[in-house]
XYZ file of C-alpha atoms in Angstrom:
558
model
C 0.000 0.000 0.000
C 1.599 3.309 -0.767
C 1.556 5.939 2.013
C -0.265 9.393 1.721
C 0.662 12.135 2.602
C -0.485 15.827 2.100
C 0.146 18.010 -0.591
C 3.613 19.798 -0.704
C 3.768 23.170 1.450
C 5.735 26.311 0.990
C 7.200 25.155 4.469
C 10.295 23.297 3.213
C 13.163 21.331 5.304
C 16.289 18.817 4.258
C 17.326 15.880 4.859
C 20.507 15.284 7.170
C 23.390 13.729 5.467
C 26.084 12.245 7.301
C 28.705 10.333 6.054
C 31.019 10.603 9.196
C 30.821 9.991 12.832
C 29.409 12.543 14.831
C 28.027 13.121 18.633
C 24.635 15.450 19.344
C 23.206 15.526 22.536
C 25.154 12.190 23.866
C 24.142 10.567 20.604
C 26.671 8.852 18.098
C 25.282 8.873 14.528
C 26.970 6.869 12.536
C 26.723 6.837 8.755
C 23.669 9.004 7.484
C 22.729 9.678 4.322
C 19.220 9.859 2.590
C 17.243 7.022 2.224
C 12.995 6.708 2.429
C 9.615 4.937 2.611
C 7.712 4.127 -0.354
C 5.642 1.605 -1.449
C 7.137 -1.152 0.407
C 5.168 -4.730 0.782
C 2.949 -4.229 3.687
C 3.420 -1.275 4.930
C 1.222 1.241 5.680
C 1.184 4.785 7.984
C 0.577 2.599 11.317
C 3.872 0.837 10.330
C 6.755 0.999 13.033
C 9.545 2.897 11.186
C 13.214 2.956 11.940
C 13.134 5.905 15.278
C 16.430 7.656 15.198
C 17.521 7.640 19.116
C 18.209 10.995 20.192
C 16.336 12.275 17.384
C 15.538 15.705 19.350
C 19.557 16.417 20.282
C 20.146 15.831 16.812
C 17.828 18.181 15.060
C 18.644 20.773 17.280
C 22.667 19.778 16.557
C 24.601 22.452 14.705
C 26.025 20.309 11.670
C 28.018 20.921 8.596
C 26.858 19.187 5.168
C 29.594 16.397 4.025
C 30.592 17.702 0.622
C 28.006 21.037 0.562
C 29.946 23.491 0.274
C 29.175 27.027 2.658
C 26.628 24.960 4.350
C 25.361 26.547 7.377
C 24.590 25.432 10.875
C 21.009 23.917 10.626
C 18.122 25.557 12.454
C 16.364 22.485 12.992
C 18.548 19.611 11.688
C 16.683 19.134 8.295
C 17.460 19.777 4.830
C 15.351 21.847 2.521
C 16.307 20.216 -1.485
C 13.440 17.897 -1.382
C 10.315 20.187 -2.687
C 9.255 16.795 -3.966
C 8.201 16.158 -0.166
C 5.264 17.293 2.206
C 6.029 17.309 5.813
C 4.533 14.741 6.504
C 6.501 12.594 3.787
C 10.011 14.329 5.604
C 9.054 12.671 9.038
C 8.951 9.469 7.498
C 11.976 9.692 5.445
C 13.740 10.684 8.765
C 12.522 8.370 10.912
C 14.735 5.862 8.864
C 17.625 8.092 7.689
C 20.197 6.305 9.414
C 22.474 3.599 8.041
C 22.953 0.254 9.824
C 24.727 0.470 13.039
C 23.080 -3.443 13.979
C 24.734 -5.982 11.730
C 22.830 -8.384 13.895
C 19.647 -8.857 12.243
C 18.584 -7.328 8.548
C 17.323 -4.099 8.292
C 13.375 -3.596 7.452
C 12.575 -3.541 3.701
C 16.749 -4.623 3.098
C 15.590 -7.433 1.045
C 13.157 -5.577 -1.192
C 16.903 -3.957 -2.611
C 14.128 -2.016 -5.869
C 11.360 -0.876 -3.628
C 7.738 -2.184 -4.475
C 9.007 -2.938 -7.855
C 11.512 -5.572 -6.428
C 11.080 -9.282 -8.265
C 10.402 -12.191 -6.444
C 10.171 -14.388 -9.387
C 12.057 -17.450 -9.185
C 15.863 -16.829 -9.700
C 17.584 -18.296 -12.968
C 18.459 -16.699 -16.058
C 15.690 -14.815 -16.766
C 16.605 -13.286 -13.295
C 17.178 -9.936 -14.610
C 14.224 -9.939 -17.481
C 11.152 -9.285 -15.082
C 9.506 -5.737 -15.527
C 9.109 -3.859 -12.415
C 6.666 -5.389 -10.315
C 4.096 -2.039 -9.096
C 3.554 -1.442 -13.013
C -0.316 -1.471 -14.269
C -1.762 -3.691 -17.312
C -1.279 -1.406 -19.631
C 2.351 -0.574 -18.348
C 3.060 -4.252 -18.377
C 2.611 -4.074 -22.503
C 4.639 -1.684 -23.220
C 7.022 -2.838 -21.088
C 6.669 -6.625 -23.439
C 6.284 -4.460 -26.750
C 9.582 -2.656 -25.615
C 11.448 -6.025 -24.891
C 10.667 -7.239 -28.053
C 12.378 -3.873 -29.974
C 15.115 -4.516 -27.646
C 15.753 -7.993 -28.954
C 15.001 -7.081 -32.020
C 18.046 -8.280 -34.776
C 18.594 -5.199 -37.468
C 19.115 -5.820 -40.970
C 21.058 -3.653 -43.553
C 19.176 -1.848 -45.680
C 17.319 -2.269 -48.301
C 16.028 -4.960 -47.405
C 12.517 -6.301 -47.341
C 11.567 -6.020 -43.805
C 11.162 -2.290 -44.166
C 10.589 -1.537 -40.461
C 13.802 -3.163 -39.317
C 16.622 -2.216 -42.216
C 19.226 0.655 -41.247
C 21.838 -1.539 -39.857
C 25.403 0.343 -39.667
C 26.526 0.339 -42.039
C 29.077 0.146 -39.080
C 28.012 -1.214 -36.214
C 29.317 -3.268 -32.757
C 26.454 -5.462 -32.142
C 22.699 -6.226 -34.474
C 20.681 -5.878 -31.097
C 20.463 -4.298 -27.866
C 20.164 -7.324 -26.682
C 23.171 -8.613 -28.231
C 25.547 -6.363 -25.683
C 23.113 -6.713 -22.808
C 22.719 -10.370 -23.215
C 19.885 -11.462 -20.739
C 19.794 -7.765 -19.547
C 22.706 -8.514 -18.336
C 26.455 -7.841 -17.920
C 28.634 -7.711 -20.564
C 32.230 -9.603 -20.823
C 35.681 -9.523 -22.186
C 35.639 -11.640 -25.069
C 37.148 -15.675 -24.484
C 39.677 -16.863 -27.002
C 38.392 -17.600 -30.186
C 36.173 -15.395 -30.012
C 34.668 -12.162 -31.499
C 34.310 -9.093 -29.334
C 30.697 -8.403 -28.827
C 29.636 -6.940 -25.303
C 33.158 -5.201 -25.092
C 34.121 -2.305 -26.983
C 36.445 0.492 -27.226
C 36.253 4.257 -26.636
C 37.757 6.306 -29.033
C 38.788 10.353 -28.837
C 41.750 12.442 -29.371
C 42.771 15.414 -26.911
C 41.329 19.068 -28.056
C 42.889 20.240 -31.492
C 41.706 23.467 -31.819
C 40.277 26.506 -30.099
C 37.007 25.434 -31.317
C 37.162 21.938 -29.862
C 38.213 23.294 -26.732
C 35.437 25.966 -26.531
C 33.094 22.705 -27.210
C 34.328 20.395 -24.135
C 34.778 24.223 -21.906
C 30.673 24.678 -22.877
C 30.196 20.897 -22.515
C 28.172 20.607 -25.533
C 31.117 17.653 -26.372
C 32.198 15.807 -23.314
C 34.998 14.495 -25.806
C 36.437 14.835 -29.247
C 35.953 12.153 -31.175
C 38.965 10.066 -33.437
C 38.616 12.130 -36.820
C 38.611 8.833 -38.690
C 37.357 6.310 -36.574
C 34.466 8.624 -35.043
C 34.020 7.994 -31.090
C 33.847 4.077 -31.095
C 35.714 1.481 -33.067
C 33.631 -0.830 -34.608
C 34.471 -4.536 -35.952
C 31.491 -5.279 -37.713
C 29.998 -3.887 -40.880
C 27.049 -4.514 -43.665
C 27.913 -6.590 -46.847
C 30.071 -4.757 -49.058
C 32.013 -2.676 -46.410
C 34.671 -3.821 -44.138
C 34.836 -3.237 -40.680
C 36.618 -0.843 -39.003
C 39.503 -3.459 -37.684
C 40.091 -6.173 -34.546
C 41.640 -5.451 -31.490
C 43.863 -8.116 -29.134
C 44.077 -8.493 -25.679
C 47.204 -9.229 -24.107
C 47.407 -9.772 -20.412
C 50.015 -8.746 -17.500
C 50.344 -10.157 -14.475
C 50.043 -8.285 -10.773
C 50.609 -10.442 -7.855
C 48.815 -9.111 -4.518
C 50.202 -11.316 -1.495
C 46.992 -11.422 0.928
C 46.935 -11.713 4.754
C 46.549 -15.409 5.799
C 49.471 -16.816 3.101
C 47.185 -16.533 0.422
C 47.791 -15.156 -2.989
C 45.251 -13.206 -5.510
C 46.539 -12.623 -9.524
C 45.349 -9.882 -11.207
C 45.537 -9.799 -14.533
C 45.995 -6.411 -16.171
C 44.486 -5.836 -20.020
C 46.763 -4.213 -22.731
C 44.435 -3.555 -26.060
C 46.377 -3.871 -29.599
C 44.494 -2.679 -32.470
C 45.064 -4.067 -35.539
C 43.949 -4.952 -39.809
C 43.016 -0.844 -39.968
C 39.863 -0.805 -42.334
C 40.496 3.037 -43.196
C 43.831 3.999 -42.448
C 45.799 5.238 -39.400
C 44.600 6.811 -36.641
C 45.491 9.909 -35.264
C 48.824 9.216 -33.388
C 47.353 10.677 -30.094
C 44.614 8.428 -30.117
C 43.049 7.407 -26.813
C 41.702 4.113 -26.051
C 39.176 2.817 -23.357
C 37.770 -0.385 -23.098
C 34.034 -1.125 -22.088
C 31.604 -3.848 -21.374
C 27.788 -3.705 -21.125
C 26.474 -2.929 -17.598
C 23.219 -4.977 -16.244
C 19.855 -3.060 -17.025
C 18.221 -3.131 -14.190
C 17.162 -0.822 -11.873
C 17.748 2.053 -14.319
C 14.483 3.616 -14.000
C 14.656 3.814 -10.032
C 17.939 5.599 -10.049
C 16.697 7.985 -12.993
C 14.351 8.657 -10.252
C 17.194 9.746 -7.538
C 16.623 13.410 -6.369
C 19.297 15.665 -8.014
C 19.528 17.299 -4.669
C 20.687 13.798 -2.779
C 23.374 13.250 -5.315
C 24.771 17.172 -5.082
C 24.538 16.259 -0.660
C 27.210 13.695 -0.787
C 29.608 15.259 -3.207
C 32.397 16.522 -2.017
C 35.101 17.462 -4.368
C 37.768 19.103 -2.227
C 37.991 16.551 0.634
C 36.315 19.058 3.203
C 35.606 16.358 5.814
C 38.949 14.997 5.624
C 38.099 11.493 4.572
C 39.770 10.889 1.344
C 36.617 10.628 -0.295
C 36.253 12.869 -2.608
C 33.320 12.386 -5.141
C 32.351 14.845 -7.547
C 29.220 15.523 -9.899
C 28.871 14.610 -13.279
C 27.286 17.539 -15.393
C 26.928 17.094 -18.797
C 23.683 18.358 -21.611
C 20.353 16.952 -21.925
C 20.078 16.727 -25.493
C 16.943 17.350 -25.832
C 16.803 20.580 -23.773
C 20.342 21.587 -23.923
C 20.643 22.233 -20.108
C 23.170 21.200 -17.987
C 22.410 18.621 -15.547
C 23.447 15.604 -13.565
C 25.248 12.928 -15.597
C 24.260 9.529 -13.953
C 24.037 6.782 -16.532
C 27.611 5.653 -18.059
C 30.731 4.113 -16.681
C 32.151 8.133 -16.517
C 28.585 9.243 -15.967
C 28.572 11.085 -18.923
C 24.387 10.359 -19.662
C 21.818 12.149 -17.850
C 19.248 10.168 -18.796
C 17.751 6.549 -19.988
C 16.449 7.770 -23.328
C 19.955 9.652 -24.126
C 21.861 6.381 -23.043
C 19.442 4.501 -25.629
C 19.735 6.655 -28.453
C 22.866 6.776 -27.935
C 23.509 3.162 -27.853
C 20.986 2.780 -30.797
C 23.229 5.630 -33.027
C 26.862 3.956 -31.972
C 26.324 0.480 -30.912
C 23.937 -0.357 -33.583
C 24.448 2.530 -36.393
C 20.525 2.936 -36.111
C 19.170 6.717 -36.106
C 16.346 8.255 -33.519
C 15.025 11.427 -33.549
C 17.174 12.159 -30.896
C 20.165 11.059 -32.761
C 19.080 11.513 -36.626
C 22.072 10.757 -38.324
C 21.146 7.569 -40.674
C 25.060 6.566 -40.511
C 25.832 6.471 -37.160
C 29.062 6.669 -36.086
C 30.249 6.714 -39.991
C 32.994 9.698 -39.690
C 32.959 12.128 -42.921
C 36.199 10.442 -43.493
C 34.760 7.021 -44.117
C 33.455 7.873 -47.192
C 32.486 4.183 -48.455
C 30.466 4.028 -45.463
C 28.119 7.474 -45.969
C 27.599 6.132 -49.405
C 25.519 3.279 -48.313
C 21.432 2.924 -48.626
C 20.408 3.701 -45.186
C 16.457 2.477 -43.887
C 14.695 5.785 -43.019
C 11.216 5.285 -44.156
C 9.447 8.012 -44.796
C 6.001 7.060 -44.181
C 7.006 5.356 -40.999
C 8.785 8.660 -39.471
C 11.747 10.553 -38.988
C 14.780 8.467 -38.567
C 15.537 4.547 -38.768
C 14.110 4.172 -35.366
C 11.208 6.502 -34.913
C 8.760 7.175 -32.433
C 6.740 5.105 -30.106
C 10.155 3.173 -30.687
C 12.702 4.883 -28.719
C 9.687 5.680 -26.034
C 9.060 1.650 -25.850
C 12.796 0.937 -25.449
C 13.771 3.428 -23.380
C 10.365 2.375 -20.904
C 11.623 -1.020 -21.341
C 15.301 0.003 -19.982
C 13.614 2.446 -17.650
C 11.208 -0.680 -15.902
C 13.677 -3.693 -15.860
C 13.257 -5.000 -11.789
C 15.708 -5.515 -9.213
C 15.852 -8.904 -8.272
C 15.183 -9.196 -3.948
C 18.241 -9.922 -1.885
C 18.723 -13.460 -1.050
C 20.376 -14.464 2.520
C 19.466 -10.795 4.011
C 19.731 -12.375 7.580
C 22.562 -14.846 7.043
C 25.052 -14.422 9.996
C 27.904 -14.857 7.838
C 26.128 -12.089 5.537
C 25.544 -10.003 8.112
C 29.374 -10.514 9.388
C 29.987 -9.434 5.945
C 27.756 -6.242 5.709
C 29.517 -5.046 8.993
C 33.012 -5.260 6.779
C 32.013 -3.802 4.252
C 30.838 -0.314 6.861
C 33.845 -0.878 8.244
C 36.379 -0.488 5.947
C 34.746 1.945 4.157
C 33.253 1.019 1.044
C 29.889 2.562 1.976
C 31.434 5.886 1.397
C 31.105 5.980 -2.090
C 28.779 2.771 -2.670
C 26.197 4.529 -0.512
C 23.098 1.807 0.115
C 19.938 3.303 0.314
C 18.061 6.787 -1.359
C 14.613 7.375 -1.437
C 13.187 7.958 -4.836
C 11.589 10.933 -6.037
C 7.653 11.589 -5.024
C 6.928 13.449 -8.601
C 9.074 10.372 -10.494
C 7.294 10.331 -13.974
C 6.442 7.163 -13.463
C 4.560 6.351 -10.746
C 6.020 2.803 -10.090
C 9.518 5.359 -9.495
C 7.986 7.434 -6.607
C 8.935 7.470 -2.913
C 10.441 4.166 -3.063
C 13.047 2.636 -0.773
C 15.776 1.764 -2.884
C 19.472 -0.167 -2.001
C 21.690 0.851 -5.375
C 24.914 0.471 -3.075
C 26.067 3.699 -5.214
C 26.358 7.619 -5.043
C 26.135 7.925 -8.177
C 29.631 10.440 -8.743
C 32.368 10.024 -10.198
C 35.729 9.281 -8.129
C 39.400 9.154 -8.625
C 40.152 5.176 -8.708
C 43.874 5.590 -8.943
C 46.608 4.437 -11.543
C 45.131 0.414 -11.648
C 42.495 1.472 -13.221
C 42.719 4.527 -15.245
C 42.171 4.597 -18.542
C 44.172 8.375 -19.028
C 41.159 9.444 -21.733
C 38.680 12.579 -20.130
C 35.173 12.434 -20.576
C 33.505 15.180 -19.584
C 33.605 16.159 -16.044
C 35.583 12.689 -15.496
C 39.482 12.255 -15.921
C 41.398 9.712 -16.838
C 41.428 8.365 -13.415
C 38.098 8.641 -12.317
C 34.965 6.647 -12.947
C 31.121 6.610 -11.376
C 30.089 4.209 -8.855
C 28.419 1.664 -10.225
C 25.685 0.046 -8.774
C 26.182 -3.244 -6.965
C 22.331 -4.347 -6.484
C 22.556 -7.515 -8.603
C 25.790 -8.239 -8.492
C 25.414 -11.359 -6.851
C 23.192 -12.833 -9.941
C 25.619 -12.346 -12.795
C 26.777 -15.915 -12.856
C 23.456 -17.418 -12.638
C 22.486 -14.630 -15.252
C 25.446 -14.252 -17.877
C 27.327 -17.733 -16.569
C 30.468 -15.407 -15.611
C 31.381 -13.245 -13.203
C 33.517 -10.863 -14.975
C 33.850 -7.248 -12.663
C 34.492 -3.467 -13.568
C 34.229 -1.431 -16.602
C 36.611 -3.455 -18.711
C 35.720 -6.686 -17.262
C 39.246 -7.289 -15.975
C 38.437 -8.503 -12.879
C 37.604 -12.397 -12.717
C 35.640 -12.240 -9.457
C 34.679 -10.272 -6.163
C 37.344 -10.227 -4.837
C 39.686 -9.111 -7.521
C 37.158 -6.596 -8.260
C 38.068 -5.228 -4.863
C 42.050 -5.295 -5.065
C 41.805 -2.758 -8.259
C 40.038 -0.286 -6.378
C 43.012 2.331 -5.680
C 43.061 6.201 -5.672
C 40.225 7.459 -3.054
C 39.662 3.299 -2.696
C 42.961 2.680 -1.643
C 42.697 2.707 2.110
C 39.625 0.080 1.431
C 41.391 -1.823 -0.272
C 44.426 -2.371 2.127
C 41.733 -2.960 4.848
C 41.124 -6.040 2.929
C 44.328 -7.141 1.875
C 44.963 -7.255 6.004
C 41.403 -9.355 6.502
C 41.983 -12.612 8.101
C 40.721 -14.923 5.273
C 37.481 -15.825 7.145
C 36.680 -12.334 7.104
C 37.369 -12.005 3.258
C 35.237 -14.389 2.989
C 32.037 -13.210 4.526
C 32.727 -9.795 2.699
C 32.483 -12.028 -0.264
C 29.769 -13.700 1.031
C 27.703 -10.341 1.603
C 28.044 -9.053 -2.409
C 27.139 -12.490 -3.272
C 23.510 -11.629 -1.610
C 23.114 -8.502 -3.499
């Protein structure tokens, strides 16, 4: 049942965010940051909520925002960003603000990880494929029309399937779902094999006065190779060859662990090779990516701007090495500058850029967001811009027109969390408490409540568990790839999401970690953090190995 509360007043407050130790009144707060009450399984307004001890010493506590910069002393302890709220809705939202300071028992709701929307369904391959369970009839349609677009195989043009020619004539994959196979994660490829949900970056630094006027005004977050366009692409139509192949050579990093045992990275080098058009510019930057998991998107879409902004903090003010930062980048639709959240360098603000993006680049299929019939085809590729391309004029503007782009990007927007499995394990819970401890809460922040004027409704006031902030942080030398995007350098990267990480064995039958898909499991995943990570990760290194293990243990029940 969803709670009601009253319309929202000109009376406005804010939430308290807290991402460090502090004592009001006698009280030690531990860990706050925003989190809320939505429409959870059973509950109702009569509902016991989560009663922050002390709750009266801390509103009247004088406390500094983490990360806001020139925040003032608080009046009353509350935060005033979230005109989304009534009062009514605040009280609730603070009466569980708090992180977990009990690793004893789960916390309420922990297990529904995507709010009313969470999946139950039975957990096997299709784990990630369920649409978000609070949508209505007519929701659930679109969300099956959209699934079907997304699996949808392209052909290159003409051909006689008139609605689904405009393939490439470059292109990385025929599908969405060829990337995201399963909704899932993507992989490097094995030997043998071709590259499909892995792909490189491409973009030179800024040549002229223009191109650095266009990444100073962000209306480029990066300057794209002038032959090879922003992505290298293997595949092509008939008659055109691709755009090259790339190797994968592999360097070894041995990381001696606490307890005598022994963990091998392997570090990636990428060798392109078999140039289709010529050489590339000689200052040429190169960043590998693989498909991240679908779901959830539309929930953290739904993420109040304001909560992201309240646990930046770019300069370090609270001393805690964390230093996260906002991605801002251009809504292309409206040309104004707001959050980035979608991307491994957060460099999409929302889930209809990221699909016509990945429709235009991936795919080489235009939208009207993205109207270019070639795709990615540079001016340079000249071969390639003299191809037939399948814009139907009857059927719209663009290879992909209207209601398609609205079906896919509902489809991307509605994909469910899957619920937490083993919330109130002890050896879980042992695990949770690890992963407070040393840290890695700071940036992969648990809980947010969801907007209460989400466009979609299933999206409102919902109690969500991402495990991310949702900036972009300096991850150190391991893992940069040296190429700016944006707000991002060539160290830093956004926090992705772990909700679902436990599944993507059961899902994509691998359990390949991080944007490059270097890492072969958890734990690895863990010993590349560096930069703001660093002290994490030597917390770990030093784990006895039982404790390593229930930290494992714990993102295996995400």
């Amino acid at each position: 049942m969803r709670l009601r509360s009253k319309a929202p007043t000109a009376w406005t407050t804010r939430l308290l965010f807290l991402s460090k130790t502090f004592v009001a009144g006698g009280y030690a707060a531990r860990h706050f940051l925003p989190v809320g009450i939505g429409a959870l399984a059973g509950l109702n307004q009569d509902a016991n909520l989560m009663i922050v001890p002390g709750r009266s010493a801390i509103l009247g506590a004088v406390v500094i925002c983490a990360g806001v910069i020139g925040h003032t002393a608080l009046a009353d302890g509350l935060l005033s960003h979230r005109n989304d709220l009534s009062e009514q809705d605040r009280v609730k939202v603070l009466k569980v603000l708090p992180l977990a300071d009990d690793f004893s028992k789960a916390e309420a709701f922990e297990q529904m990880q995507g709010g009313a929307g969470t999946s139950r369904k039975r957990i096997n391959r299709d784990a990630f494929s369920h649409a978000t369970a609070n949508l209505t009839f007519e929701q659930e349609q679109d969300f099956k029309v959209g699934n079907g677009l997304f699996k949808k195989l392209w052909a290159s043009s003409p051909a006689s399937t008139k609605a689904s020619d405009g393939l490439g004539p470059l292109y990385n994959a025929r599908s969405c779902q060829g990337c995201h196979l399963k909704d899932g994660r993507g992989r490097p490829p094995r030997p043998g094999d071709e590259a499909v949900s892995l792909f490189l970056r491409l973009s030179i630094p800024p040549q002229t006065d223009e191109d650095r006027v266009a990444l100073e005004d962000k209306s480029l977050l990066r300057i794209p190779e002038p032959t090879y366009g922003g992505q290298f692409q293997a595949f092509a139509v008939p008659g055109l060859a691709g755009e090259g192949r790339f190797d994968i050579e592999h360097e070894e990093i041995v990381v001696p662990l606490n307890g005598g045992e022994t963990a091998i990275l392997k570090k990636p080098n990428y060798k392109i090779r078999d140039l289709g058009f010529g050489d590339m510019h000689p200052e040429t930057m190169i960043s590998p990516r693989v498909a991240p998991p679908m779901i959830g998107l539309g929930l953290l879409q739904a993420v109040h701007p304001g909560d992201i902004e309240a646990l930046a903090d770019p300069d370090d003010l609270n001393g805690d090495g964390i230093s996260g930062k906002v991605s801002r980048v251009r809504d292309s639709r409206t040309g104004e500058l707001t959050i980035g959240r979608f991307g491994w360098k957060g460099s999409n603000p929302n889930i209809r850029d990221q699909t016509a993006g990945a429709f235009s680049v991936d795919i080489g299929i235009s939208s009207p967001d993205k109207p270019d019939n070639y795709g990615d085809c540079t001016q340079r590729q000249i071969e390639c811009r003299s191809l037939p391309h399948g814009e139907q004029a009857q059927l719209g503007v663009s290879e992909a027109p209207d209601p398609v782009m609205e079906l896919v990007t509902f489809y991307s927007e509605n994909l469910a969390v899957p619920a937490r499995r083993d919330v109130s394990d002890p050896e879980v819970l042992r695990g949770k408490e690890l992963f407070y401890e040393v840290g890695c809460a700071k940036c992969h922040q648990p809980k947010f409540v969801t907007r209460r004027d989400a466009e979609t409704k299933a999206h409102q006031f919902q109690l969500i568990w991402p495990y991310t902030d949702l900036l972009l942080h300096d991850m150190g030398d391991g893992l940069a790839d040296d190429r700016p995007v944006g707000d991002a350098t060539g160290r830093e990267w956004r926090t992705p999401p772990l909700w679902g990480i436990g599944l993507t064995e059961t899902v994509n039958n691998h359990t390949r970690f991080l944007h490059d898909g270097r890492a072969r499991n958890w734990l690895e995943a863990v010993l590349w953090h560096g930069g703001e990570a660093e002290a994490a990760r030597y917390q770990v290194v030093a784990m006895e190995p039982d404790d390593r293990t229930s930290l494992i243990r714990f993102l295996e029940s995400l």
